[in-house]
Short mmCIF file of C-alpha atoms and ligand atoms in Angstrom, two decimals:
data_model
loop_
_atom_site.label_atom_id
_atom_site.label_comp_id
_atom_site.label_asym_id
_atom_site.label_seq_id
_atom_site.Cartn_x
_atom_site.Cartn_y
_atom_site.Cartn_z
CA UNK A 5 -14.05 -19.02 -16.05
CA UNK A 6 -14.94 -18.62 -12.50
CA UNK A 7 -13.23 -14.95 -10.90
CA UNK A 8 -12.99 -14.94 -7.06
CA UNK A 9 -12.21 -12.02 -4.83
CA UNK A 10 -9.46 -13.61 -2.05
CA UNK A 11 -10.08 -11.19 0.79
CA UNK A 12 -7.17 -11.48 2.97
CA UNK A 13 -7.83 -9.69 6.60
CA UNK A 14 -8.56 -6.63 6.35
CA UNK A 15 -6.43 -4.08 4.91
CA UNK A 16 -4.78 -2.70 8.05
CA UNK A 17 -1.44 -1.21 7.17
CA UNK A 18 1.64 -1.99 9.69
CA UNK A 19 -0.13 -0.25 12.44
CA UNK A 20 -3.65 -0.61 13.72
CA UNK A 21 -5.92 0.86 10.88
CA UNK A 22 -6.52 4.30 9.43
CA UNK A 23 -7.61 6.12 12.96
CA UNK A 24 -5.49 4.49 15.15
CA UNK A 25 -1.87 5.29 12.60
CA UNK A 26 -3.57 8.87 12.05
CA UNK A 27 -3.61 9.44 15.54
CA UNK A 28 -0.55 8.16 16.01
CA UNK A 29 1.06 9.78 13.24
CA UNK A 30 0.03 13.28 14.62
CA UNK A 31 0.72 12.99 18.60
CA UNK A 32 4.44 12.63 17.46
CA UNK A 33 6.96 15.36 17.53
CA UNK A 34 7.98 15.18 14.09
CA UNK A 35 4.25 14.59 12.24
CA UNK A 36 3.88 11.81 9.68
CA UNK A 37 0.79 9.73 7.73
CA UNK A 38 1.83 7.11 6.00
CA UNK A 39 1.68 7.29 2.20
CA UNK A 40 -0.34 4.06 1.86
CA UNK A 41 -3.65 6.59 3.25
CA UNK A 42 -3.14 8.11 -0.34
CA UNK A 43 -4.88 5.77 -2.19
CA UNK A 44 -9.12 5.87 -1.52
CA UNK A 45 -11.23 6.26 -4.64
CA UNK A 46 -10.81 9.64 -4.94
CA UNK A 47 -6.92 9.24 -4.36
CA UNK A 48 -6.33 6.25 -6.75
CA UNK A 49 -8.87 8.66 -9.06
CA UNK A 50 -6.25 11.36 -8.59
CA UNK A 51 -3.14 9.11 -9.05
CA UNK A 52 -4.82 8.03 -12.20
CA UNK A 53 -4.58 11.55 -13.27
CA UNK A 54 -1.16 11.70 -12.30
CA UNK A 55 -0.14 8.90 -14.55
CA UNK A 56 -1.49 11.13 -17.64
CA UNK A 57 0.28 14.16 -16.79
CA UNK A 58 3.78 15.16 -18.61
CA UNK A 59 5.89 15.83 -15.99
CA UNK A 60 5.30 13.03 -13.88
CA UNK A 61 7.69 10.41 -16.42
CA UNK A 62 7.87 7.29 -14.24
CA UNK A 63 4.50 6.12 -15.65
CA UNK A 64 4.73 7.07 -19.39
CA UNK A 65 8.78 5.76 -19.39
CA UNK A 66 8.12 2.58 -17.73
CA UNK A 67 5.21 1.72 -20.03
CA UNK A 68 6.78 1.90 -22.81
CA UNK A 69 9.62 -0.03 -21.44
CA UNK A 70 6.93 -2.57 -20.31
CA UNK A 71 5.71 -2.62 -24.18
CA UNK A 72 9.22 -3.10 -25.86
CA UNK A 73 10.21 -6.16 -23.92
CA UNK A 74 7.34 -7.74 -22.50
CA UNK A 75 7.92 -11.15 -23.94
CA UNK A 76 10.93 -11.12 -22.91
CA UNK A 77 10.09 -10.05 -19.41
CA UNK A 78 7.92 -12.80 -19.24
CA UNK A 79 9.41 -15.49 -21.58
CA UNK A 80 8.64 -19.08 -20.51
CA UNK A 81 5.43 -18.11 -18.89
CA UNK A 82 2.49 -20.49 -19.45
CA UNK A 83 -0.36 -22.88 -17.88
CA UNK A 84 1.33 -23.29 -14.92
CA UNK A 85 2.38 -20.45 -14.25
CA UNK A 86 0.57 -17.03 -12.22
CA UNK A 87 1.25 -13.39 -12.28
CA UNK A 88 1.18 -12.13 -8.75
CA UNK A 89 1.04 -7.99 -8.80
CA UNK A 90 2.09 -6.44 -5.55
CA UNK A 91 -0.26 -2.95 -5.23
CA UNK A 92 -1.73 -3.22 -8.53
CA UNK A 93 -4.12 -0.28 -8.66
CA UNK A 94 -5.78 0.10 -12.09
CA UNK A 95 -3.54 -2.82 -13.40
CA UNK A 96 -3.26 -0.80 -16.77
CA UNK A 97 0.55 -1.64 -16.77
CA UNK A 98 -0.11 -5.17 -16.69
CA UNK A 99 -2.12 -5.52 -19.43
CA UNK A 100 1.05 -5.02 -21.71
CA UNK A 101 2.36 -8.10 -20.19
CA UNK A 102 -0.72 -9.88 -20.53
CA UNK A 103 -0.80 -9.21 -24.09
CA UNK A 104 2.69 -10.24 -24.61
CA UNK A 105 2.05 -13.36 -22.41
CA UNK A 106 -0.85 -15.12 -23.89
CA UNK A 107 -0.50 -18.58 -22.44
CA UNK A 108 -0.61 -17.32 -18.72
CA UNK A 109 -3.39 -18.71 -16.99
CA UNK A 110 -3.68 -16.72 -13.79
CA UNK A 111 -3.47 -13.39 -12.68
CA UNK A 112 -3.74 -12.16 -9.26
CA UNK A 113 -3.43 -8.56 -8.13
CA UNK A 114 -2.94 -7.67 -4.63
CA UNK A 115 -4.28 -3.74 -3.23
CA UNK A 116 -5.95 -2.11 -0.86
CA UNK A 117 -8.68 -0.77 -2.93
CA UNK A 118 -11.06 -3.02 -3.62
CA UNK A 119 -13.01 -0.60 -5.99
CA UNK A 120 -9.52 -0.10 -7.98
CA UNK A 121 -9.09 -4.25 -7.93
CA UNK A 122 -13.02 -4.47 -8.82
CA UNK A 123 -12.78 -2.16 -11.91
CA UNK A 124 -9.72 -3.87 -12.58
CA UNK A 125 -11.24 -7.65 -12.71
CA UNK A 126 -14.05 -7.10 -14.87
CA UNK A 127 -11.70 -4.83 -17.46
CA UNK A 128 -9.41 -7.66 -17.88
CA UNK A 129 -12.04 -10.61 -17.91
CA UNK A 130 -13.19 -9.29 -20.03
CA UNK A 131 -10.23 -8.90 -22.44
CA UNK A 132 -8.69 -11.74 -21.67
CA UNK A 133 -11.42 -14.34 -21.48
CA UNK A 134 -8.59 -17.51 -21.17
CA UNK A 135 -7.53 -15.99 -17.99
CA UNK A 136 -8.18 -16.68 -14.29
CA UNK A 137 -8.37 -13.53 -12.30
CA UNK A 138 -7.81 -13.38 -8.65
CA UNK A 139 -8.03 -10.54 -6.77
CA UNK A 140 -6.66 -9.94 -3.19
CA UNK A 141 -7.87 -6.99 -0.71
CA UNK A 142 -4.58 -7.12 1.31
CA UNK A 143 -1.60 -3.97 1.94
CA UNK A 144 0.93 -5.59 -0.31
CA UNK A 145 3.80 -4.50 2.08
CA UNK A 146 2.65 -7.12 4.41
CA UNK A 147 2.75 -10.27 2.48
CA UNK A 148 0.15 -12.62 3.00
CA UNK A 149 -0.30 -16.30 2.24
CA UNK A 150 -1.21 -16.62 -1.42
CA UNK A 151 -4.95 -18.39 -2.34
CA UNK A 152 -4.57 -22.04 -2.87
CA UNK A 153 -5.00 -21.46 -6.80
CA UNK A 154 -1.88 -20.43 -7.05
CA UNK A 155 -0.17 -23.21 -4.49
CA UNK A 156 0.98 -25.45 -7.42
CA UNK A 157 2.26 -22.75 -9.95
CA UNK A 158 5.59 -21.15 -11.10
CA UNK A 159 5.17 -17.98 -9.84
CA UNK A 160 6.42 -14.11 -11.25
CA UNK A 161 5.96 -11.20 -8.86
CA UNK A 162 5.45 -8.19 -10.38
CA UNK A 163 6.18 -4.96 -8.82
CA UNK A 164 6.06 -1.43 -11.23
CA UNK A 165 6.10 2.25 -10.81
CA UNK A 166 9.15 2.43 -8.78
CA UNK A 167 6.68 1.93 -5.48
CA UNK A 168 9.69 0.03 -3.90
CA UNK A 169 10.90 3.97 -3.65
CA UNK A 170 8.20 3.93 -0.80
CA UNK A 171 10.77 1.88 1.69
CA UNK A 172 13.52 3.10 3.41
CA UNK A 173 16.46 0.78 1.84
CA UNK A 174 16.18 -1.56 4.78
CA UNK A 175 12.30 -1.92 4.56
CA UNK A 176 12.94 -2.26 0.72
CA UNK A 177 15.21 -5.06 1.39
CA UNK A 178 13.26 -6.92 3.71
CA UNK A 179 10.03 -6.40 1.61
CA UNK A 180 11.58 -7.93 -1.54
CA UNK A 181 12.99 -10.68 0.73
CA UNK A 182 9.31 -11.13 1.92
CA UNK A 183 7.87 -11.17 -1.27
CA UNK A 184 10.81 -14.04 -2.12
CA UNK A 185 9.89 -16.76 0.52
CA UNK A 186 6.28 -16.15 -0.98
CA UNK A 187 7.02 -15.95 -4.55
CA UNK A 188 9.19 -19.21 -3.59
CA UNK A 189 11.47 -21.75 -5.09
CA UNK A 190 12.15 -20.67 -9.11
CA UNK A 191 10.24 -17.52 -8.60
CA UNK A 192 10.80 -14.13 -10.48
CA UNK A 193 10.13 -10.13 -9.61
CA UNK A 194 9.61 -7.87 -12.44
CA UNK A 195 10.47 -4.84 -10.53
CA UNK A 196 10.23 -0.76 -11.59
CA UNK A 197 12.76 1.25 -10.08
CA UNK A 198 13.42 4.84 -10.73
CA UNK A 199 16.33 5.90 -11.19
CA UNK A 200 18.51 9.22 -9.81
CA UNK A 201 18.78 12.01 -12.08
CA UNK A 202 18.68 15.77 -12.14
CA UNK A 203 16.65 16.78 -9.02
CA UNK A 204 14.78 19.29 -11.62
CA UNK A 205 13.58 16.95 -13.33
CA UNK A 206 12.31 14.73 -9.69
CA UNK A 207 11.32 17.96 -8.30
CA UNK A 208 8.90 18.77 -11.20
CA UNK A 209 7.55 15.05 -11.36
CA UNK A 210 6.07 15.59 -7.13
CA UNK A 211 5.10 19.32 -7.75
CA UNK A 212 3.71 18.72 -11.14
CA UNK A 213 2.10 22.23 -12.69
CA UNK A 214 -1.31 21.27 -12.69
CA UNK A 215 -1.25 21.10 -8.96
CA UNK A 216 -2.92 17.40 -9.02
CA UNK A 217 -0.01 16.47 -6.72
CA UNK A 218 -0.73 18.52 -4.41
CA UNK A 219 -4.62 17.64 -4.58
CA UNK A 220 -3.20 13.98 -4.23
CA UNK A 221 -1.41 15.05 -1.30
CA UNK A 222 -4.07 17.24 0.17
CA UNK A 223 -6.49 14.40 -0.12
CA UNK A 224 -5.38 12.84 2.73
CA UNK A 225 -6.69 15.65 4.83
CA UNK A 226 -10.07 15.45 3.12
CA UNK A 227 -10.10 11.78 4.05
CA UNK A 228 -9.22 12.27 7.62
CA UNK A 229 -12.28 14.57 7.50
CA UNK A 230 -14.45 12.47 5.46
CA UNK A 231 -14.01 9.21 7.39
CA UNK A 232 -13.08 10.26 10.59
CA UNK A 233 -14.70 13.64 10.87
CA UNK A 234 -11.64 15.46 11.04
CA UNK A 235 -11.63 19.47 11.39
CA UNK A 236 -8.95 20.35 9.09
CA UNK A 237 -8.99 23.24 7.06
CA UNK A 238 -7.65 22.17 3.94
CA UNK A 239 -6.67 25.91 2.49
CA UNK A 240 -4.67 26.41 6.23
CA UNK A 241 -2.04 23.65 4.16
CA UNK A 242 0.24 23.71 1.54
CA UNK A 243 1.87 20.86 -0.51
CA UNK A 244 5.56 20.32 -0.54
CA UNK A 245 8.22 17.85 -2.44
CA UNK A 246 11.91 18.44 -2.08
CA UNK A 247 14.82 16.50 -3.29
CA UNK A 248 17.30 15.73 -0.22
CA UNK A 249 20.73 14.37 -3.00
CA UNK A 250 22.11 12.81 0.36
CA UNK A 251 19.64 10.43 1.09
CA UNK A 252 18.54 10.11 -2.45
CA UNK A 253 14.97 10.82 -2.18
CA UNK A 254 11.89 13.13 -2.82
CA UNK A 255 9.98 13.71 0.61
CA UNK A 256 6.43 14.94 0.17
CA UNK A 257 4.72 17.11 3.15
CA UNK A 258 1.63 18.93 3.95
CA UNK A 259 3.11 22.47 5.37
CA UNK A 260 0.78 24.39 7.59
CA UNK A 261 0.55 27.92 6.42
CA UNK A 262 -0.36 29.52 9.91
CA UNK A 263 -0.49 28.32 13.75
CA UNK A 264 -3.75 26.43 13.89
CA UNK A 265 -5.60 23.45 14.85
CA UNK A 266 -7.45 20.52 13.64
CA UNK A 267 -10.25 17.95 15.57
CA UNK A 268 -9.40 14.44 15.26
CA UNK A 269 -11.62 11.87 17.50
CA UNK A 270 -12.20 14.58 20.21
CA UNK A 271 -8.30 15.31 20.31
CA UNK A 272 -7.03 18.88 19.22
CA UNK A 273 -4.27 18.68 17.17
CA UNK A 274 -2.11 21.99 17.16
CA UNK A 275 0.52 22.81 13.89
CA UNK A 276 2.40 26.42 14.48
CA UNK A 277 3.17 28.18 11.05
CA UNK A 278 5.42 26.12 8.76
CA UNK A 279 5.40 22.80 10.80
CA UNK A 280 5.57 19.66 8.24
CA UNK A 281 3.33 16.81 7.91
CA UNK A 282 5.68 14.22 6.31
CA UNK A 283 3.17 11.94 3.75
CA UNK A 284 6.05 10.44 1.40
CA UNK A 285 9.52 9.23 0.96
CA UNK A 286 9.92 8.45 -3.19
CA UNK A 287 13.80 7.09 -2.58
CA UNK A 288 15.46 6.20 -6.32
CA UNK A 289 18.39 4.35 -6.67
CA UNK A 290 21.00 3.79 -8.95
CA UNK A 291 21.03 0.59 -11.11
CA UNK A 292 23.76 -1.25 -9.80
CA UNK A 293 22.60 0.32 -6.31
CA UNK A 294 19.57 -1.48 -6.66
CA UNK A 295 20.83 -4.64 -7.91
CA UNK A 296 23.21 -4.95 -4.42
CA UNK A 297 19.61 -4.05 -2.43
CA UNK A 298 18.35 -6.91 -4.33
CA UNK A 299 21.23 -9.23 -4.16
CA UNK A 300 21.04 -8.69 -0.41
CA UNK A 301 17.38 -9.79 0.13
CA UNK A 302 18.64 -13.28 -1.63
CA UNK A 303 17.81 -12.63 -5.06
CA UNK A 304 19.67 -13.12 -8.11
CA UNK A 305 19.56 -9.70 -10.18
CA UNK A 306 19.00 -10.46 -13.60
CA UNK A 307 18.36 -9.25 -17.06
CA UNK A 308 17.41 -4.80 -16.70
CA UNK A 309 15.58 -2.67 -19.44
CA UNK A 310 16.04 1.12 -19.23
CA UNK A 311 14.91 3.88 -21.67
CA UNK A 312 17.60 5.31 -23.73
CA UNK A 313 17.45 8.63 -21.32
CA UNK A 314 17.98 6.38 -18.31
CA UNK A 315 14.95 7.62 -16.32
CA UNK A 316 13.53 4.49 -15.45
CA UNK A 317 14.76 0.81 -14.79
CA UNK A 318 13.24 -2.84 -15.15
CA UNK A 319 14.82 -5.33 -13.19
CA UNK A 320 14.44 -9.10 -13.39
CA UNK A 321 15.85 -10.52 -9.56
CA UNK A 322 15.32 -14.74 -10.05
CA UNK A 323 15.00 -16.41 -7.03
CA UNK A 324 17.72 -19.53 -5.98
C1 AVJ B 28 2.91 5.15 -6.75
C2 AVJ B 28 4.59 5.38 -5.14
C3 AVJ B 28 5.18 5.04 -7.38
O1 AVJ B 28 6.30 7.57 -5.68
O2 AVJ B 28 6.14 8.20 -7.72
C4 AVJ B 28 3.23 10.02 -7.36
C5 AVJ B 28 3.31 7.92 -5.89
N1 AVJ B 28 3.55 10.30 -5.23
N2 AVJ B 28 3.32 11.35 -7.12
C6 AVJ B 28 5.67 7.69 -6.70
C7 AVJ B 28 3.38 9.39 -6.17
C8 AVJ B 28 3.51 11.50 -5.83
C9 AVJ B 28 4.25 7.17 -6.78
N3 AVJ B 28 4.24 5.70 -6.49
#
């Protein structure tokens, strides 16, 4: 069974590539990177570690939501039908579907890591020899056309880990309407959505006690100086996640801890003492919330799993 890697242009988020957005990220008044700069090897590495570590519950909740109703998630699936993933990463999630889906033919996971979607391929070829795997180097937030495999087959979008809480509501909506013109006609999305609870319990999830969120956050500092041979001082920042109940989300920052300055492409970059890089917005939603947000972008909400402490949703959305 032949594997192909689909490289869609190259992975340029919205703006104009890494330098470019970090330079524009840091010339404005209120500083931002976007969150999509998270994930090199060493920050998929570190999200991986994230995934294993008890407070952070979206991963370990929605897995073993994943593994109680995977058929049904997927019921009907067969020969003609593909498994799009939209930001896959180490696809470990989807190999509970796989399992539970044996007569799917195709699989093809979309990221901007093409080491994470390399390690990926080969895992799954080889555990699921029937299967056709095709990968695609592409930021899923900007939906590109599909590879001709997949032009002739029922397709089923799959979406996990509540990274839909990435997008403002409106950028949510227009993403999942996105991803419906190219899931198309009869399509599904398989979508993980986290859901609002006791801001403890969301505050300790983003500032975990191990301090590996705040090396995941820090590495994007070490990146800037790694690939565009930056001049921060990564101990002159500190890591930051707060709960704001209004707008229903966990914002993640890099705080400066005194008045300083950083070297980016020749350009000085000054941050006085407490100024805020904003990296992350981690919005979670209510389940009928996100079933209007759905219904909006065209969908049909479906079928939704949840854990019995109502931490985490599944939502099936079926497309006209
Ligand atoms: C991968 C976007 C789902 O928002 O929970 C984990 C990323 N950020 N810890 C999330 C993340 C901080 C994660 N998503």
């Amino acid at each position: 069974m032949t594997n192909d890697i689909d490289r869609a242009e190259p992975a340029a988020p919205k703006g104009h590539g890494f330098a470019a957005d970090v330079l524009d990220g840091l010339s404005r008044a209120e500083k931002r990177l976007s969150c999509l700069y998270f994930y090199d090897a060493a920050g998929s590495e570190l999200f991986d570690e994230i995934t294993r570590l008890p407070d952070y519950y979206p991963t370990r909740v929605e897995t073993d939501i994943l593994a109680a109703n995977g058929e049904e998630m997927l019921d009907g699936a067969d020969e003609d039908s593909a498994l799009v993933e939209f930001g896959s990463g180490s696809s470990r999630k989807t190999e509970l579907l796989l399992e539970r889906a044996p007569r799917l033919a195709l699989y093809a996971p979309i990221d901007v890591c093409a080491s994470a979607l390399e390690k990926a391929r080969a895992r799954l070829s080889a555990r699921f020899p029937h299967l056709r795997v095709c990968p695609i180097v592409a930021d899923f937030s900007r939906p590109a056309p599909l590879p001709a495999a997949l032009a002739d087959r029922r397709r089923i979008g799959f979406f996990p880990g509540s990274t839909i809480g990435n997008f403002t509501p409106d950028e949510a909506r227009a993403l999942l309407l996105a991803m419906r013109v190219l899931l198309g006609p009869g399509g599904r999305l398989i979508v993980g959505v986290d859901l609002k609870k006791d801001p403890s319990r969301l505050i300790a999830a983003y500032n975990d006690a191990h301090g590996v969120t705040a090396a995941f956050n820090l590495n994007l500092l070490a990146r800037i100086n790694r690939e565009l041979g930056g001049g921060f001082d990564l101990s002159g920042f500190c890591h930051q996640a707060i709960y704001d109940a209004r707008a229903g989300r966990i914002e993640m920052r890099l705080v400066s801890r005194r008045r300083q300055t950083a070297k980016i492409g020749g350009r000085d970059f000054a941050f006085s003492r407490g100024e805020a890089i904003h990296t992350e917005d981690c919005y979670k939603y209510g389940v009928d919330e996100f079933r209007v947000t759905a219904s909006d972008a065209g969908w049909t909400p479906g079928r939704v799993w949840t854990d019995a402490e109502a931490l985490f949703s599944v939502h099936e959305l079926r497309a006209p």
